[in-house]
Structure formats: C-alpha cells, structure tokens
Amino acid sequence: MTAIKRFGIFGGTFDPIHLGHVHLLKKLLATKLFDEVVVVPAGNPWQKQPRVSAQDRLEMTRLALNELPIQISEIEINRDTPSFALETVLELKNTNGANRYTWIIGSDALNNISTWHEIEHLAQEVDFLVINRPNAKTDASNIPSFVNFTEIEIDALDISATQVRTALANHDDVSGLIPDTVARFIQSKGLYGAA
C-alpha cells in the first residue's frame, strides 16, 4: 500500500512576491508537515486586480523560490477562466491522485473565506493551515463552521505586497522587503513604477 502524501498548497497573487512569502515557505518546510509544497501564483484572481501580468508574477515567484525544494505550478496561469481555489485543488487531485491536501492561508485571508467561490465544496476537499500574520488575528465569528482549520505561528514577517508596491513607486530602498533577484527583475522591466 502506498503511503499518503501530504500536499501543502500555497496560492497567492504574488504582486510581487516578497520576503514575507519566502520566510513563510522556509519555516513551513522546516516543520516537515508536508511531503510536498506547491506554490500556485494566481492567473486571473477574481477578487483582486493584479498590477502586473501573470507571466511577470510567475517569473518573480520562480526567481524568489528557485533554491527551495518546492513545486511552482502554472495551473492557474494557464487557465483562461478566473482563478478559483476549488478548480485548482480538483486539478491537482486529478494529477496527483489520492493524497491529503491542505490549503495554506494567512489569517487575514481566512477572515474573508466565506466570500470564496464554492467555499463549502472547497472545505470538503482540503483542510486549511492558517499562518497567523502580524496585526491580523483570526476572527472565528467570520469563519463558517464547516471550514476545518489549524493555526500555526511561524513568526511571520510584517510585509505586504501593498507596502512593497508603494516603496517601489516612491523609489525607496526595498532590499529588506523583496529578494535581490526579484528587485533586479522589477527594475529591468520597470514594473510598479520602478525606473
């Protein structure tokens, strides 16, 4: 009998990916909670409007994470329709077979989970691992009772993509916010008002 593989799925807009994301993934890998971690940049997120193209966000994700033992999936980038977590999970299950799947989510996002597309169905397909983010505590009253989640403390860094984009637009130093490889890519393409 084959052992059940534990898949952790970390989706996001990554607009841009930053050192908070990298720190989170390194800490998660160290926990050994998962046999495999899959990072899924959103192609066409239906609740957000990315500032740069899906391909640029995918490339920045690759540059930021190229030394970590994880998969970066183009599953949502290659999809023409909106990026729904449920479709992503079902596609990954179809590809990888019968395994255990956990959606990795920030505490800020968990508080809005009732607005997710077909959340009741998604909650039947995955468990949720909640990363407690600074200044964003989980509010249990916002979370439907059918959502099975576990919280984890990893000393998350207080960095947001909004903060990074603002710093880039103001031509501020971003060396403590994004990996150098990502900063060079942004500079070379003039993204987010960087010049």
JSON list of C-alpha atoms in Angstrom, two decimals:
[
{"chain": "A", "resi": 1, "resn": "MET", "atom": "CA", "xyz": [0.00, 0.00, 0.00]},
{"chain": "A", "resi": 2, "resn": "THR", "atom": "CA", "xyz": [1.32, 3.43, -0.94]},
{"chain": "A", "resi": 3, "resn": "ALA", "atom": "CA", "xyz": [1.75, 5.94, 1.86]},
{"chain": "A", "resi": 4, "resn": "ILE", "atom": "CA", "xyz": [-0.48, 9.00, 1.72]},
{"chain": "A", "resi": 5, "resn": "LYS", "atom": "CA", "xyz": [1.44, 12.04, 0.60]},
{"chain": "A", "resi": 6, "resn": "ARG", "atom": "CA", "xyz": [0.70, 15.30, 2.35]},
{"chain": "A", "resi": 7, "resn": "PHE", "atom": "CA", "xyz": [0.41, 18.19, -0.12]},
{"chain": "A", "resi": 8, "resn": "GLY", "atom": "CA", "xyz": [0.54, 21.80, 1.04]},
{"chain": "A", "resi": 9, "resn": "ILE", "atom": "CA", "xyz": [-0.86, 24.30, -1.47]},
{"chain": "A", "resi": 10, "resn": "PHE", "atom": "CA", "xyz": [0.17, 27.93, -1.15]},
{"chain": "A", "resi": 11, "resn": "GLY", "atom": "CA", "xyz": [-1.71, 30.16, -3.56]},
{"chain": "A", "resi": 12, "resn": "GLY", "atom": "CA", "xyz": [-1.40, 33.89, -3.95]},
{"chain": "A", "resi": 13, "resn": "THR", "atom": "CA", "xyz": [-1.36, 36.85, -6.27]},
{"chain": "A", "resi": 14, "resn": "PHE", "atom": "CA", "xyz": [2.36, 37.43, -5.54]},
{"chain": "A", "resi": 15, "resn": "ASP", "atom": "CA", "xyz": [2.12, 41.00, -6.83]},
{"chain": "A", "resi": 16, "resn": "PRO", "atom": "CA", "xyz": [5.04, 40.98, -6.12]},
{"chain": "A", "resi": 17, "resn": "ILE", "atom": "CA", "xyz": [6.30, 38.00, -4.13]},
{"chain": "A", "resi": 18, "resn": "HIS", "atom": "CA", "xyz": [8.24, 39.32, -1.12]},
{"chain": "A", "resi": 19, "resn": "LEU", "atom": "CA", "xyz": [10.49, 38.19, 1.72]},
{"chain": "A", "resi": 20, "resn": "GLY", "atom": "CA", "xyz": [7.45, 37.52, 3.92]},
{"chain": "A", "resi": 21, "resn": "HIS", "atom": "CA", "xyz": [6.38, 34.79, 1.47]},
{"chain": "A", "resi": 22, "resn": "VAL", "atom": "CA", "xyz": [9.91, 33.34, 1.30]},
{"chain": "A", "resi": 23, "resn": "HIS", "atom": "CA", "xyz": [10.22, 33.34, 5.10]},
{"chain": "A", "resi": 24, "resn": "LEU", "atom": "CA", "xyz": [6.84, 31.61, 5.45]},
{"chain": "A", "resi": 25, "resn": "LEU", "atom": "CA", "xyz": [7.79, 28.86, 3.00]},
{"chain": "A", "resi": 26, "resn": "LYS", "atom": "CA", "xyz": [11.18, 28.24, 4.63]},
{"chain": "A", "resi": 27, "resn": "LYS", "atom": "CA", "xyz": [9.53, 27.94, 8.05]},
{"chain": "A", "resi": 28, "resn": "LEU", "atom": "CA", "xyz": [6.84, 25.63, 6.68]},
{"chain": "A", "resi": 29, "resn": "LEU", "atom": "CA", "xyz": [9.41, 23.37, 5.03]},
{"chain": "A", "resi": 30, "resn": "ALA", "atom": "CA", "xyz": [11.25, 23.14, 8.35]},
{"chain": "A", "resi": 31, "resn": "THR", "atom": "CA", "xyz": [8.10, 21.89, 10.12]},
{"chain": "A", "resi": 32, "resn": "LYS", "atom": "CA", "xyz": [8.02, 18.75, 7.90]},
{"chain": "A", "resi": 33, "resn": "LEU", "atom": "CA", "xyz": [4.21, 18.98, 7.92]},
{"chain": "A", "resi": 34, "resn": "PHE", "atom": "CA", "xyz": [4.14, 18.30, 4.18]},
{"chain": "A", "resi": 35, "resn": "ASP", "atom": "CA", "xyz": [5.83, 15.87, 1.84]},
{"chain": "A", "resi": 36, "resn": "GLU", "atom": "CA", "xyz": [5.41, 18.38, -0.96]},
{"chain": "A", "resi": 37, "resn": "VAL", "atom": "CA", "xyz": [4.63, 22.09, -1.11]},
{"chain": "A", "resi": 38, "resn": "VAL", "atom": "CA", "xyz": [3.11, 23.53, -4.26]},
{"chain": "A", "resi": 39, "resn": "VAL", "atom": "CA", "xyz": [3.12, 27.29, -4.82]},
{"chain": "A", "resi": 40, "resn": "VAL", "atom": "CA", "xyz": [0.35, 28.48, -7.15]},
{"chain": "A", "resi": 41, "resn": "PRO", "atom": "CA", "xyz": [0.54, 32.04, -8.50]},
{"chain": "A", "resi": 42, "resn": "ALA", "atom": "CA", "xyz": [-2.97, 33.23, -9.37]},
{"chain": "A", "resi": 43, "resn": "GLY", "atom": "CA", "xyz": [-3.56, 33.70, -13.07]},
{"chain": "A", "resi": 44, "resn": "ASN", "atom": "CA", "xyz": [-6.74, 35.74, -13.01]},
{"chain": "A", "resi": 45, "resn": "PRO", "atom": "CA", "xyz": [-7.72, 36.34, -9.37]},
{"chain": "A", "resi": 46, "resn": "TRP", "atom": "CA", "xyz": [-11.41, 37.23, -9.27]},
{"chain": "A", "resi": 47, "resn": "GLN", "atom": "CA", "xyz": [-11.25, 39.21, -6.01]},
{"chain": "A", "resi": 48, "resn": "LYS", "atom": "CA", "xyz": [-8.13, 41.25, -6.83]},
{"chain": "A", "resi": 49, "resn": "GLN", "atom": "CA", "xyz": [-6.79, 43.14, -9.82]},
{"chain": "A", "resi": 50, "resn": "PRO", "atom": "CA", "xyz": [-3.05, 42.45, -10.15]},
{"chain": "A", "resi": 51, "resn": "ARG", "atom": "CA", "xyz": [-0.80, 45.35, -11.15]},
{"chain": "A", "resi": 52, "resn": "VAL", "atom": "CA", "xyz": [1.43, 43.28, -13.44]},
{"chain": "A", "resi": 53, "resn": "SER", "atom": "CA", "xyz": [0.90, 40.35, -15.81]},
{"chain": "A", "resi": 54, "resn": "ALA", "atom": "CA", "xyz": [0.53, 36.76, -14.71]},
{"chain": "A", "resi": 55, "resn": "GLN", "atom": "CA", "xyz": [3.73, 35.84, -16.57]},
{"chain": "A", "resi": 56, "resn": "ASP", "atom": "CA", "xyz": [5.74, 38.53, -14.74]},
{"chain": "A", "resi": 57, "resn": "ARG", "atom": "CA", "xyz": [4.34, 37.40, -11.39]},
{"chain": "A", "resi": 58, "resn": "LEU", "atom": "CA", "xyz": [5.17, 33.78, -12.24]},
{"chain": "A", "resi": 59, "resn": "GLU", "atom": "CA", "xyz": [8.75, 34.73, -13.20]},
{"chain": "A", "resi": 60, "resn": "MET", "atom": "CA", "xyz": [9.23, 36.72, -9.96]},
{"chain": "A", "resi": 61, "resn": "THR", "atom": "CA", "xyz": [7.93, 33.71, -7.99]},
{"chain": "A", "resi": 62, "resn": "ARG", "atom": "CA", "xyz": [10.44, 31.44, -9.73]},
{"chain": "A", "resi": 63, "resn": "LEU", "atom": "CA", "xyz": [13.29, 33.88, -9.06]},
{"chain": "A", "resi": 64, "resn": "ALA", "atom": "CA", "xyz": [12.38, 34.21, -5.38]},
{"chain": "A", "resi": 65, "resn": "LEU", "atom": "CA", "xyz": [11.94, 30.50, -4.68]},
{"chain": "A", "resi": 66, "resn": "ASN", "atom": "CA", "xyz": [14.43, 28.81, -7.03]},
{"chain": "A", "resi": 67, "resn": "GLU", "atom": "CA", "xyz": [16.58, 27.49, -4.17]},
{"chain": "A", "resi": 68, "resn": "LEU", "atom": "CA", "xyz": [13.71, 25.95, -2.18]},
{"chain": "A", "resi": 69, "resn": "PRO", "atom": "CA", "xyz": [12.58, 22.32, -2.62]},
{"chain": "A", "resi": 70, "resn": "ILE", "atom": "CA", "xyz": [9.07, 23.18, -3.78]},
{"chain": "A", "resi": 71, "resn": "GLN", "atom": "CA", "xyz": [6.97, 22.99, -6.93]},
{"chain": "A", "resi": 72, "resn": "ILE", "atom": "CA", "xyz": [5.76, 26.13, -8.66]},
{"chain": "A", "resi": 73, "resn": "SER", "atom": "CA", "xyz": [2.59, 25.36, -10.55]},
{"chain": "A", "resi": 74, "resn": "GLU", "atom": "CA", "xyz": [1.38, 27.21, -13.65]},
{"chain": "A", "resi": 75, "resn": "ILE", "atom": "CA", "xyz": [-2.04, 25.61, -13.27]},
{"chain": "A", "resi": 76, "resn": "GLU", "atom": "CA", "xyz": [-3.84, 28.95, -12.75]},
{"chain": "A", "resi": 77, "resn": "ILE", "atom": "CA", "xyz": [-1.63, 30.95, -15.11]},
{"chain": "A", "resi": 78, "resn": "ASN", "atom": "CA", "xyz": [-2.57, 28.56, -17.94]},
{"chain": "A", "resi": 79, "resn": "ARG", "atom": "CA", "xyz": [-6.29, 28.80, -17.19]},
{"chain": "A", "resi": 80, "resn": "ASP", "atom": "CA", "xyz": [-8.34, 31.38, -19.12]},
{"chain": "A", "resi": 81, "resn": "THR", "atom": "CA", "xyz": [-11.11, 31.49, -16.55]},
{"chain": "A", "resi": 82, "resn": "PRO", "atom": "CA", "xyz": [-10.94, 33.18, -13.12]},
{"chain": "A", "resi": 83, "resn": "SER", "atom": "CA", "xyz": [-8.59, 31.56, -10.59]},
{"chain": "A", "resi": 84, "resn": "PHE", "atom": "CA", "xyz": [-10.82, 29.64, -8.20]},
{"chain": "A", "resi": 85, "resn": "ALA", "atom": "CA", "xyz": [-9.11, 27.65, -5.44]},
{"chain": "A", "resi": 86, "resn": "LEU", "atom": "CA", "xyz": [-11.62, 24.82, -5.83]},
{"chain": "A", "resi": 87, "resn": "GLU", "atom": "CA", "xyz": [-10.75, 24.24, -9.50]},
{"chain": "A", "resi": 88, "resn": "THR", "atom": "CA", "xyz": [-7.05, 24.33, -8.65]},
{"chain": "A", "resi": 89, "resn": "VAL", "atom": "CA", "xyz": [-7.46, 21.74, -5.90]},
{"chain": "A", "resi": 90, "resn": "LEU", "atom": "CA", "xyz": [-9.56, 19.43, -8.07]},
{"chain": "A", "resi": 91, "resn": "GLU", "atom": "CA", "xyz": [-7.00, 19.66, -10.89]},
{"chain": "A", "resi": 92, "resn": "LEU", "atom": "CA", "xyz": [-4.11, 18.94, -8.52]},
{"chain": "A", "resi": 93, "resn": "LYS", "atom": "CA", "xyz": [-6.00, 15.96, -7.07]},
{"chain": "A", "resi": 94, "resn": "ASN", "atom": "CA", "xyz": [-6.66, 14.67, -10.56]},
{"chain": "A", "resi": 95, "resn": "THR", "atom": "CA", "xyz": [-2.94, 14.93, -11.39]},
{"chain": "A", "resi": 96, "resn": "ASN", "atom": "CA", "xyz": [-1.53, 13.61, -8.12]},
{"chain": "A", "resi": 97, "resn": "GLY", "atom": "CA", "xyz": [-4.08, 11.02, -7.11]},
{"chain": "A", "resi": 98, "resn": "ALA", "atom": "CA", "xyz": [-5.40, 10.23, -3.65]},
{"chain": "A", "resi": 99, "resn": "ASN", "atom": "CA", "xyz": [-3.38, 12.30, -1.23]},
{"chain": "A", "resi": 100, "resn": "ARG", "atom": "CA", "xyz": [-4.07, 14.64, 1.66]},
{"chain": "A", "resi": 101, "resn": "TYR", "atom": "CA", "xyz": [-4.34, 18.31, 0.65]},
{"chain": "A", "resi": 102, "resn": "THR", "atom": "CA", "xyz": [-4.01, 21.39, 2.83]},
{"chain": "A", "resi": 103, "resn": "TRP", "atom": "CA", "xyz": [-4.55, 24.95, 1.63]},
{"chain": "A", "resi": 104, "resn": "ILE", "atom": "CA", "xyz": [-2.06, 27.31, 3.31]},
{"chain": "A", "resi": 105, "resn": "ILE", "atom": "CA", "xyz": [-3.67, 30.67, 4.06]},
{"chain": "A", "resi": 106, "resn": "GLY", "atom": "CA", "xyz": [-2.90, 33.84, 6.01]},
{"chain": "A", "resi": 107, "resn": "SER", "atom": "CA", "xyz": [-5.08, 34.76, 8.98]},
{"chain": "A", "resi": 108, "resn": "ASP", "atom": "CA", "xyz": [-6.17, 37.92, 7.13]},
{"chain": "A", "resi": 109, "resn": "ALA", "atom": "CA", "xyz": [-7.44, 35.85, 4.17]},
{"chain": "A", "resi": 110, "resn": "LEU", "atom": "CA", "xyz": [-9.13, 33.30, 6.44]},
{"chain": "A", "resi": 111, "resn": "ASN", "atom": "CA", "xyz": [-11.30, 36.06, 7.89]},
{"chain": "A", "resi": 112, "resn": "ASN", "atom": "CA", "xyz": [-12.77, 36.57, 4.38]},
{"chain": "A", "resi": 113, "resn": "ILE", "atom": "CA", "xyz": [-13.05, 32.90, 3.46]},
{"chain": "A", "resi": 114, "resn": "SER", "atom": "CA", "xyz": [-16.86, 32.90, 3.44]},
{"chain": "A", "resi": 115, "resn": "THR", "atom": "CA", "xyz": [-16.65, 35.03, 0.25]},
{"chain": "A", "resi": 116, "resn": "TRP", "atom": "CA", "xyz": [-14.59, 32.40, -1.62]},
{"chain": "A", "resi": 117, "resn": "HIS", "atom": "CA", "xyz": [-16.09, 30.66, -4.64]},
{"chain": "A", "resi": 118, "resn": "GLU", "atom": "CA", "xyz": [-17.92, 27.45, -3.61]},
{"chain": "A", "resi": 119, "resn": "ILE", "atom": "CA", "xyz": [-16.24, 27.50, -0.21]},
{"chain": "A", "resi": 120, "resn": "GLU", "atom": "CA", "xyz": [-18.42, 24.66, 1.11]},
{"chain": "A", "resi": 121, "resn": "HIS", "atom": "CA", "xyz": [-17.20, 22.33, -1.64]},
{"chain": "A", "resi": 122, "resn": "LEU", "atom": "CA", "xyz": [-13.59, 23.52, -1.24]},
{"chain": "A", "resi": 123, "resn": "ALA", "atom": "CA", "xyz": [-13.77, 22.82, 2.51]},
{"chain": "A", "resi": 124, "resn": "GLN", "atom": "CA", "xyz": [-14.71, 19.20, 1.70]},
{"chain": "A", "resi": 125, "resn": "GLU", "atom": "CA", "xyz": [-11.60, 18.83, -0.47]},
{"chain": "A", "resi": 126, "resn": "VAL", "atom": "CA", "xyz": [-8.93, 20.41, 1.76]},
{"chain": "A", "resi": 127, "resn": "ASP", "atom": "CA", "xyz": [-8.03, 21.32, 5.30]},
{"chain": "A", "resi": 128, "resn": "PHE", "atom": "CA", "xyz": [-6.70, 24.81, 5.93]},
{"chain": "A", "resi": 129, "resn": "LEU", "atom": "CA", "xyz": [-3.44, 25.69, 7.64]},
{"chain": "A", "resi": 130, "resn": "VAL", "atom": "CA", "xyz": [-3.62, 29.26, 8.88]},
{"chain": "A", "resi": 131, "resn": "ILE", "atom": "CA", "xyz": [-0.46, 31.32, 9.18]},
{"chain": "A", "resi": 132, "resn": "ASN", "atom": "CA", "xyz": [-1.00, 33.93, 11.86]},
{"chain": "A", "resi": 133, "resn": "ARG", "atom": "CA", "xyz": [0.06, 37.26, 10.38]},
{"chain": "A", "resi": 134, "resn": "PRO", "atom": "CA", "xyz": [1.08, 40.29, 12.44]},
{"chain": "A", "resi": 135, "resn": "ASN", "atom": "CA", "xyz": [-1.90, 42.58, 13.13]},
{"chain": "A", "resi": 136, "resn": "ALA", "atom": "CA", "xyz": [-4.39, 40.09, 11.64]},
{"chain": "A", "resi": 137, "resn": "LYS", "atom": "CA", "xyz": [-5.84, 37.76, 14.25]},
{"chain": "A", "resi": 138, "resn": "THR", "atom": "CA", "xyz": [-8.30, 35.06, 13.24]},
{"chain": "A", "resi": 139, "resn": "ASP", "atom": "CA", "xyz": [-11.90, 36.09, 13.92]},
{"chain": "A", "resi": 140, "resn": "ALA", "atom": "CA", "xyz": [-13.77, 32.82, 14.48]},
{"chain": "A", "resi": 141, "resn": "SER", "atom": "CA", "xyz": [-17.15, 34.54, 14.08]},
{"chain": "A", "resi": 142, "resn": "ASN", "atom": "CA", "xyz": [-16.33, 35.15, 10.38]},
{"chain": "A", "resi": 143, "resn": "ILE", "atom": "CA", "xyz": [-15.40, 31.54, 9.62]},
{"chain": "A", "resi": 144, "resn": "PRO", "atom": "CA", "xyz": [-18.11, 29.05, 8.61]},
{"chain": "A", "resi": 145, "resn": "SER", "atom": "CA", "xyz": [-18.34, 26.03, 10.91]},
{"chain": "A", "resi": 146, "resn": "PHE", "atom": "CA", "xyz": [-17.65, 23.62, 8.02]},
{"chain": "A", "resi": 147, "resn": "VAL", "atom": "CA", "xyz": [-14.17, 25.08, 7.44]},
{"chain": "A", "resi": 148, "resn": "ASN", "atom": "CA", "xyz": [-11.62, 22.80, 9.14]},
{"chain": "A", "resi": 149, "resn": "PHE", "atom": "CA", "xyz": [-8.53, 24.81, 10.02]},
{"chain": "A", "resi": 150, "resn": "THR", "atom": "CA", "xyz": [-5.43, 24.67, 12.19]},
{"chain": "A", "resi": 151, "resn": "GLU", "atom": "CA", "xyz": [-3.42, 27.74, 13.15]},
{"chain": "A", "resi": 152, "resn": "ILE", "atom": "CA", "xyz": [0.36, 27.89, 13.21]},
{"chain": "A", "resi": 153, "resn": "GLU", "atom": "CA", "xyz": [2.80, 30.51, 14.49]},
{"chain": "A", "resi": 154, "resn": "ILE", "atom": "CA", "xyz": [5.90, 30.95, 12.35]},
{"chain": "A", "resi": 155, "resn": "ASP", "atom": "CA", "xyz": [6.92, 34.49, 13.38]},
{"chain": "A", "resi": 156, "resn": "ALA", "atom": "CA", "xyz": [5.53, 35.81, 10.10]},
{"chain": "A", "resi": 157, "resn": "LEU", "atom": "CA", "xyz": [7.23, 38.94, 8.81]},
{"chain": "A", "resi": 158, "resn": "ASP", "atom": "CA", "xyz": [5.15, 42.12, 8.73]},
{"chain": "A", "resi": 159, "resn": "ILE", "atom": "CA", "xyz": [5.49, 42.72, 4.98]},
{"chain": "A", "resi": 160, "resn": "SER", "atom": "CA", "xyz": [2.70, 43.17, 2.45]},
{"chain": "A", "resi": 161, "resn": "ALA", "atom": "CA", "xyz": [2.68, 43.43, -1.34]},
{"chain": "A", "resi": 162, "resn": "THR", "atom": "CA", "xyz": [0.94, 46.82, -0.99]},
{"chain": "A", "resi": 163, "resn": "GLN", "atom": "CA", "xyz": [3.84, 48.05, 1.13]},
{"chain": "A", "resi": 164, "resn": "VAL", "atom": "CA", "xyz": [6.34, 46.78, -1.47]},
{"chain": "A", "resi": 165, "resn": "ARG", "atom": "CA", "xyz": [4.49, 48.40, -4.39]},
{"chain": "A", "resi": 166, "resn": "THR", "atom": "CA", "xyz": [4.34, 51.74, -2.54]},
{"chain": "A", "resi": 167, "resn": "ALA", "atom": "CA", "xyz": [8.06, 51.60, -1.77]},
{"chain": "A", "resi": 168, "resn": "LEU", "atom": "CA", "xyz": [8.88, 50.82, -5.40]},
{"chain": "A", "resi": 169, "resn": "ALA", "atom": "CA", "xyz": [6.68, 53.63, -6.71]},
{"chain": "A", "resi": 170, "resn": "ASN", "atom": "CA", "xyz": [8.40, 56.04, -4.29]},
{"chain": "A", "resi": 171, "resn": "HIS", "atom": "CA", "xyz": [11.84, 54.72, -5.34]},
{"chain": "A", "resi": 172, "resn": "ASP", "atom": "CA", "xyz": [12.55, 53.71, -1.73]},
{"chain": "A", "resi": 173, "resn": "ASP", "atom": "CA", "xyz": [15.03, 51.01, -0.71]},
{"chain": "A", "resi": 174, "resn": "VAL", "atom": "CA", "xyz": [13.31, 47.62, -0.96]},
{"chain": "A", "resi": 175, "resn": "SER", "atom": "CA", "xyz": [16.28, 45.42, -0.03]},
{"chain": "A", "resi": 176, "resn": "GLY", "atom": "CA", "xyz": [14.60, 44.31, 3.22]},
{"chain": "A", "resi": 177, "resn": "LEU", "atom": "CA", "xyz": [11.28, 43.64, 1.50]},
{"chain": "A", "resi": 178, "resn": "ILE", "atom": "CA", "xyz": [11.95, 41.56, -1.63]},
{"chain": "A", "resi": 179, "resn": "PRO", "atom": "CA", "xyz": [14.71, 39.19, -2.78]},
{"chain": "A", "resi": 180, "resn": "ASP", "atom": "CA", "xyz": [17.51, 40.83, -4.79]},
{"chain": "A", "resi": 181, "resn": "THR", "atom": "CA", "xyz": [16.69, 38.69, -7.84]},
{"chain": "A", "resi": 182, "resn": "VAL", "atom": "CA", "xyz": [13.11, 39.98, -7.79]},
{"chain": "A", "resi": 183, "resn": "ALA", "atom": "CA", "xyz": [14.27, 43.58, -7.31]},
{"chain": "A", "resi": 184, "resn": "ARG", "atom": "CA", "xyz": [16.53, 43.29, -10.37]},
{"chain": "A", "resi": 185, "resn": "PHE", "atom": "CA", "xyz": [13.71, 41.81, -12.45]},
{"chain": "A", "resi": 186, "resn": "ILE", "atom": "CA", "xyz": [11.32, 44.59, -11.42]},
{"chain": "A", "resi": 187, "resn": "GLN", "atom": "CA", "xyz": [13.96, 47.21, -12.22]},
{"chain": "A", "resi": 188, "resn": "SER", "atom": "CA", "xyz": [14.79, 45.70, -15.61]},
{"chain": "A", "resi": 189, "resn": "LYS", "atom": "CA", "xyz": [11.13, 45.70, -16.64]},
{"chain": "A", "resi": 190, "resn": "GLY", "atom": "CA", "xyz": [10.15, 48.97, -14.97]},
{"chain": "A", "resi": 191, "resn": "LEU", "atom": "CA", "xyz": [7.34, 47.30, -13.00]},
{"chain": "A", "resi": 192, "resn": "TYR", "atom": "CA", "xyz": [5.32, 49.07, -10.28]},
{"chain": "A", "resi": 193, "resn": "GLY", "atom": "CA", "xyz": [6.71, 52.47, -11.28]},
{"chain": "A", "resi": 194, "resn": "ALA", "atom": "CA", "xyz": [10.32, 51.39, -10.66]},
{"chain": "A", "resi": 195, "resn": "ALA", "atom": "CA", "xyz": [12.76, 53.06, -13.03]}
]
